[in-house]
CSV table of C-alpha atoms and ligand atoms in Angstrom, one decimal:
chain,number,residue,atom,x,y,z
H,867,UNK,CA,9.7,-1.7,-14.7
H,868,UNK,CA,9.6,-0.9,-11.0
H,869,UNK,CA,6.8,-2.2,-9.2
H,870,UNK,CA,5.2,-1.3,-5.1
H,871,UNK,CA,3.0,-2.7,-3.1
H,872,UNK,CA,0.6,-1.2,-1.9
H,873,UNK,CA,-2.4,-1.8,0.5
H,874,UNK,CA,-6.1,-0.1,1.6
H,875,UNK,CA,-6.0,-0.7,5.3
H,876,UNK,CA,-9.5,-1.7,7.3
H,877,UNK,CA,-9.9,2.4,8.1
H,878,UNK,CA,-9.6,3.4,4.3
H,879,UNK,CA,-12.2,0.5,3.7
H,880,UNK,CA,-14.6,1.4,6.0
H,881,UNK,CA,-14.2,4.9,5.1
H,882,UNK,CA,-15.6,4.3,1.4
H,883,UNK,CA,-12.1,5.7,0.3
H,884,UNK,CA,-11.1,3.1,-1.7
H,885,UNK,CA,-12.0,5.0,-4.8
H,886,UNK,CA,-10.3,8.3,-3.7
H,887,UNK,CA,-7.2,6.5,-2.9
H,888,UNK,CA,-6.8,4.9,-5.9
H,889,UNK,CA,-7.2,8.2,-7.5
H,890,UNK,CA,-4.2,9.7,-6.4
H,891,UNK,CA,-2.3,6.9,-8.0
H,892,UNK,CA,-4.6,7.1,-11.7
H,893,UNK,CA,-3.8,10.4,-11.7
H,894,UNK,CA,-0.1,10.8,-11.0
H,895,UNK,CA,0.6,8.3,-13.8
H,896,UNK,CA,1.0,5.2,-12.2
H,897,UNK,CA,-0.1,1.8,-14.0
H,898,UNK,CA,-2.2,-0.4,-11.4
H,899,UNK,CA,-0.8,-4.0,-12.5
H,900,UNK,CA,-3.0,-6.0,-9.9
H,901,UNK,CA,-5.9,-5.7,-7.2
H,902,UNK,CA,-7.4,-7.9,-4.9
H,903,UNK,CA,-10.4,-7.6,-1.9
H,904,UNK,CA,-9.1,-10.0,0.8
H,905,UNK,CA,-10.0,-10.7,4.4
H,906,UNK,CA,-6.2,-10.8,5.6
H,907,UNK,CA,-5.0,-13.6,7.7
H,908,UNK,CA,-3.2,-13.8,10.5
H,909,UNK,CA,-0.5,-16.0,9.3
H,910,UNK,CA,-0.4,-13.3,6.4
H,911,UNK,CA,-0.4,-10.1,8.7
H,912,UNK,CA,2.5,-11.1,10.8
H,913,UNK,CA,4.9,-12.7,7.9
H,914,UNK,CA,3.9,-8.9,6.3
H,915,UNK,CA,4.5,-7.2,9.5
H,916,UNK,CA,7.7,-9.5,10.6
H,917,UNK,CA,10.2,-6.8,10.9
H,918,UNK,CA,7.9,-4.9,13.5
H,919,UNK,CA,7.4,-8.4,15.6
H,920,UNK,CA,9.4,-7.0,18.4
H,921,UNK,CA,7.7,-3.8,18.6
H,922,UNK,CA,4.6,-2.7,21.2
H,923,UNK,CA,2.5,-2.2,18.6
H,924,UNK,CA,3.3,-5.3,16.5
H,925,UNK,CA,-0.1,-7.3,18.2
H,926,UNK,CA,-2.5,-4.4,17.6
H,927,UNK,CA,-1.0,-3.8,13.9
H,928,UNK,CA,-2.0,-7.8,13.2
H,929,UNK,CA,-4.9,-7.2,15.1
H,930,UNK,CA,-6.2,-4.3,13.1
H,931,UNK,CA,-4.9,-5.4,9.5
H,932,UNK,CA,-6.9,-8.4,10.0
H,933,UNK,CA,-10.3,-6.7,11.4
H,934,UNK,CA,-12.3,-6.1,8.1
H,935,UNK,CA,-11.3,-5.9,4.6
H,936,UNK,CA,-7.9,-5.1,2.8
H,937,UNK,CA,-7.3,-3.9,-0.6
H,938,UNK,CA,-3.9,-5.2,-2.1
H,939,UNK,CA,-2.7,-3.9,-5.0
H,940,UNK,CA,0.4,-3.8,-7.7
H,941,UNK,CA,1.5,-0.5,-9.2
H,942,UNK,CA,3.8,-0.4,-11.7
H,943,UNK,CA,6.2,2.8,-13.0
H,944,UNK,CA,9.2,5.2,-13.0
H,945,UNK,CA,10.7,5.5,-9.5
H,946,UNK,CA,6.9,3.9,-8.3
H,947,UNK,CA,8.6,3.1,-4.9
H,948,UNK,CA,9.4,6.4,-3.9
H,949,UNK,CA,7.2,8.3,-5.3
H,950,UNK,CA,4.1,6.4,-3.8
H,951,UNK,CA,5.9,6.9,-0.2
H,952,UNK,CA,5.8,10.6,-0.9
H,953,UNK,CA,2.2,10.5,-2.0
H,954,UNK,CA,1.3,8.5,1.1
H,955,UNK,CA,3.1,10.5,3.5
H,956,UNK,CA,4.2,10.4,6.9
H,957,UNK,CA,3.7,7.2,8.9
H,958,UNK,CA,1.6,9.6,11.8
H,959,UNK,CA,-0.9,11.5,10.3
H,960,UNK,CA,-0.8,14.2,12.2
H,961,UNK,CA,2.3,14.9,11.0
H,962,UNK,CA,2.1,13.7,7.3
H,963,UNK,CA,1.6,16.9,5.2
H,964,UNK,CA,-1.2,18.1,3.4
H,965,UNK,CA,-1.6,16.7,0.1
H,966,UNK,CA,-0.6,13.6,1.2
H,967,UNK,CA,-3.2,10.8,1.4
H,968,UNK,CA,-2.3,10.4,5.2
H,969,UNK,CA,-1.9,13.9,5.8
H,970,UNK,CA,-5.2,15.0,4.3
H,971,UNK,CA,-7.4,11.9,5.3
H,972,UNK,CA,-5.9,10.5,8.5
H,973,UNK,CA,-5.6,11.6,12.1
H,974,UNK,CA,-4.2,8.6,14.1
H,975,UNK,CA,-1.1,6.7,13.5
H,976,UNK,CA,-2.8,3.4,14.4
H,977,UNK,CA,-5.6,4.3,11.4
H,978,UNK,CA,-3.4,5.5,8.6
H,979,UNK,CA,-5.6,4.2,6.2
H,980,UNK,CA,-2.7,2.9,3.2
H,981,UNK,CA,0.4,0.3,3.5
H,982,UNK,CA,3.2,1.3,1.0
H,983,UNK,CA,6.5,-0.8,0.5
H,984,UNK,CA,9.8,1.2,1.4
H,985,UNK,CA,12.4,0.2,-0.6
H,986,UNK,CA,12.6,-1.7,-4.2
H,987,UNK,CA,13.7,-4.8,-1.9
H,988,UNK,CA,10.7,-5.2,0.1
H,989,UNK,CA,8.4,-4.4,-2.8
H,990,UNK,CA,9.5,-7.5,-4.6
H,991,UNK,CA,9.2,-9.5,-1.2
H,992,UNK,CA,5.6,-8.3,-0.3
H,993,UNK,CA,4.3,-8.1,-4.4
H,994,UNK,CA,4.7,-11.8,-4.0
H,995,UNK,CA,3.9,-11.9,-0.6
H,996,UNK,CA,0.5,-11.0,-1.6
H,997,UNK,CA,-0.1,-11.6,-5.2
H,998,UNK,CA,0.5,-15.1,-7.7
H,999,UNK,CA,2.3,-14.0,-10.6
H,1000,UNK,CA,-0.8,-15.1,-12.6
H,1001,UNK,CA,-2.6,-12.6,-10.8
H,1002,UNK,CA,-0.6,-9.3,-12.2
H,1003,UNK,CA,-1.1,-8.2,-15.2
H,1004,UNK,CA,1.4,-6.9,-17.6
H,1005,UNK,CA,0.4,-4.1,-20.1
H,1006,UNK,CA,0.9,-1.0,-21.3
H,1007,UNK,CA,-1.1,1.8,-21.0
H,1008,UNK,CA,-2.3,3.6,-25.0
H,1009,UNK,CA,-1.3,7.1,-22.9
H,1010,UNK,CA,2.1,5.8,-22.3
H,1011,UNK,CA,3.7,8.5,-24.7
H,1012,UNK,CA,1.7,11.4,-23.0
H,1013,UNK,CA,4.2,10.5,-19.6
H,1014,UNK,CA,7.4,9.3,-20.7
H,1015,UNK,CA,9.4,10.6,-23.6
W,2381,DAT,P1,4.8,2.9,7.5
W,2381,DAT,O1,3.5,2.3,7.4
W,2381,DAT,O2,4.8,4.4,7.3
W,2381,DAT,O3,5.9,2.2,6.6
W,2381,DAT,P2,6.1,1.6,9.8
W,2381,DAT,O4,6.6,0.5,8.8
W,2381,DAT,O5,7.1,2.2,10.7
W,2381,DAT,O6,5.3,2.7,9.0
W,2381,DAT,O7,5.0,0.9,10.7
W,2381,DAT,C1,4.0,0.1,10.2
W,2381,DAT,C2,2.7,0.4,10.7
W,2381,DAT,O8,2.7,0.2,12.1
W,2381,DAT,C3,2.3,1.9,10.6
W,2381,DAT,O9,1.7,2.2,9.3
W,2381,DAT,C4,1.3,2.1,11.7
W,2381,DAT,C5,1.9,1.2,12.8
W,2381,DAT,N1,2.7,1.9,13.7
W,2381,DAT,C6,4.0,2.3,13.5
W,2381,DAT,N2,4.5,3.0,14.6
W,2381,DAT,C7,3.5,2.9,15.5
W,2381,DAT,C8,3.3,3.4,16.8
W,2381,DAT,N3,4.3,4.1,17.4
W,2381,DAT,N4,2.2,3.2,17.5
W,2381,DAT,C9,1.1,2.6,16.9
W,2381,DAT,N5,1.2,2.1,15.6
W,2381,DAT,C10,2.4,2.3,15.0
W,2382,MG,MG1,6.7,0.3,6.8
C-alpha cells in the first residue's frame, strides 16, 4: 500500500494545530501508520532539505525546521501521495486555495505550517529518513470496507 510522509512544521506546532491537521487526513480516509514529536536536527533538516541546498532560502528552511517541535508522521492509502499534496496545497499560502490546509491556515511561504512528500520516490526516501521500520505500524483499519470496494 502507498505510503507519504508527512510533517507538522514549528508554525503548525505553535499554533496548537496539530489536532486540526491531523483531521483533515482522519477524515479523508487515510490510515496514520506512524507518529513521532521530535526536536529536528540539523544534520536531519539538511539531509531532508538536500535538494533545496543551493537555494536562498535553504539556511532559513534548516533554520526554521529546527526551531521548536516537529511532528512526523506515516500515512498510509490509495494514491496517499497525491492526494495529501492536494489537501495541503500550494507551497505559498497565499496562493494555496481554500480548503486546503495551507490555503485556509497559512499566510507566509516561509510558515506553511505541513511538509508533504512529492512523489512515491521521495516518500520512501524520507519515511525512512524519519522513521525505523519498528516504529510504523502495519494494520488495517475495521472501516476498511466503508472506503474501498
Ligand atoms: P513544498 O513544501 O510545497 O514541497 P518546496 O519543496 O518547493 O515546497 O520547498 C520546501 C520548503 O521551502 C517550502 O515548504 C517552504 C520553503 N520555500 C520554498 N520556496 C521558498 C521561497 N521562495 N522563499 C522562502 N521559503 C521557501
Ligand atoms: Mg517539497
Amino acid at each position: 500500500m502507498e505510503r507519504t510522509f508527512l510533517a507538522i512544521k514549528p508554525d503548525g506546532v505553535q499554533r496548537g494545530l496539530v489536532g486540526e491537521i491531523i483531521r483533515r487526513f482522519e477524515e479523508k480516509g487515510f490510515t496514520l501508520v506512524g507518529l513521532k514529536l521530535l526536536k529536528v536536527s540539523q544534520e536531519l533538516a539538511q539531509e531532508h532539505y538536500d535538494v533545496h541546498r543551493e537555494r536562498p532560502f535553504f539556511a532559513g528552511l534548516v533554520d526554521f525546521i529546527t526551531s521548536g517541535p516537529v511532528v512526523g508522521m506515516v500515512w498510509e492509502g490509495e494514491g496517499v501521495v497525491a492526494s495529501a499534496r492536494k489537501i495541503i496545497g500550494a507551497t505559498n499560502p497565499l496562493s494555496a486555495e481554500p480548503g486546503t490546509i495551507r490555503g485556509d491556515l497559512g499566510i507566509n511561504i516561509g510558515r506553511n505550517l505541513i511538509h508533504g512528500s512529492d512523489a512515491v520516490e521521495t516518500a520512501q526516501r524520507e519515511v525512512s529518513l524519519w522513521f525505523k521500520e519498528e516504529e510504523l505500524v502495519s494494520w488495517q483499519p475495521t472501516i476498511t470496507p466503508c472506503l474501498h470496494e
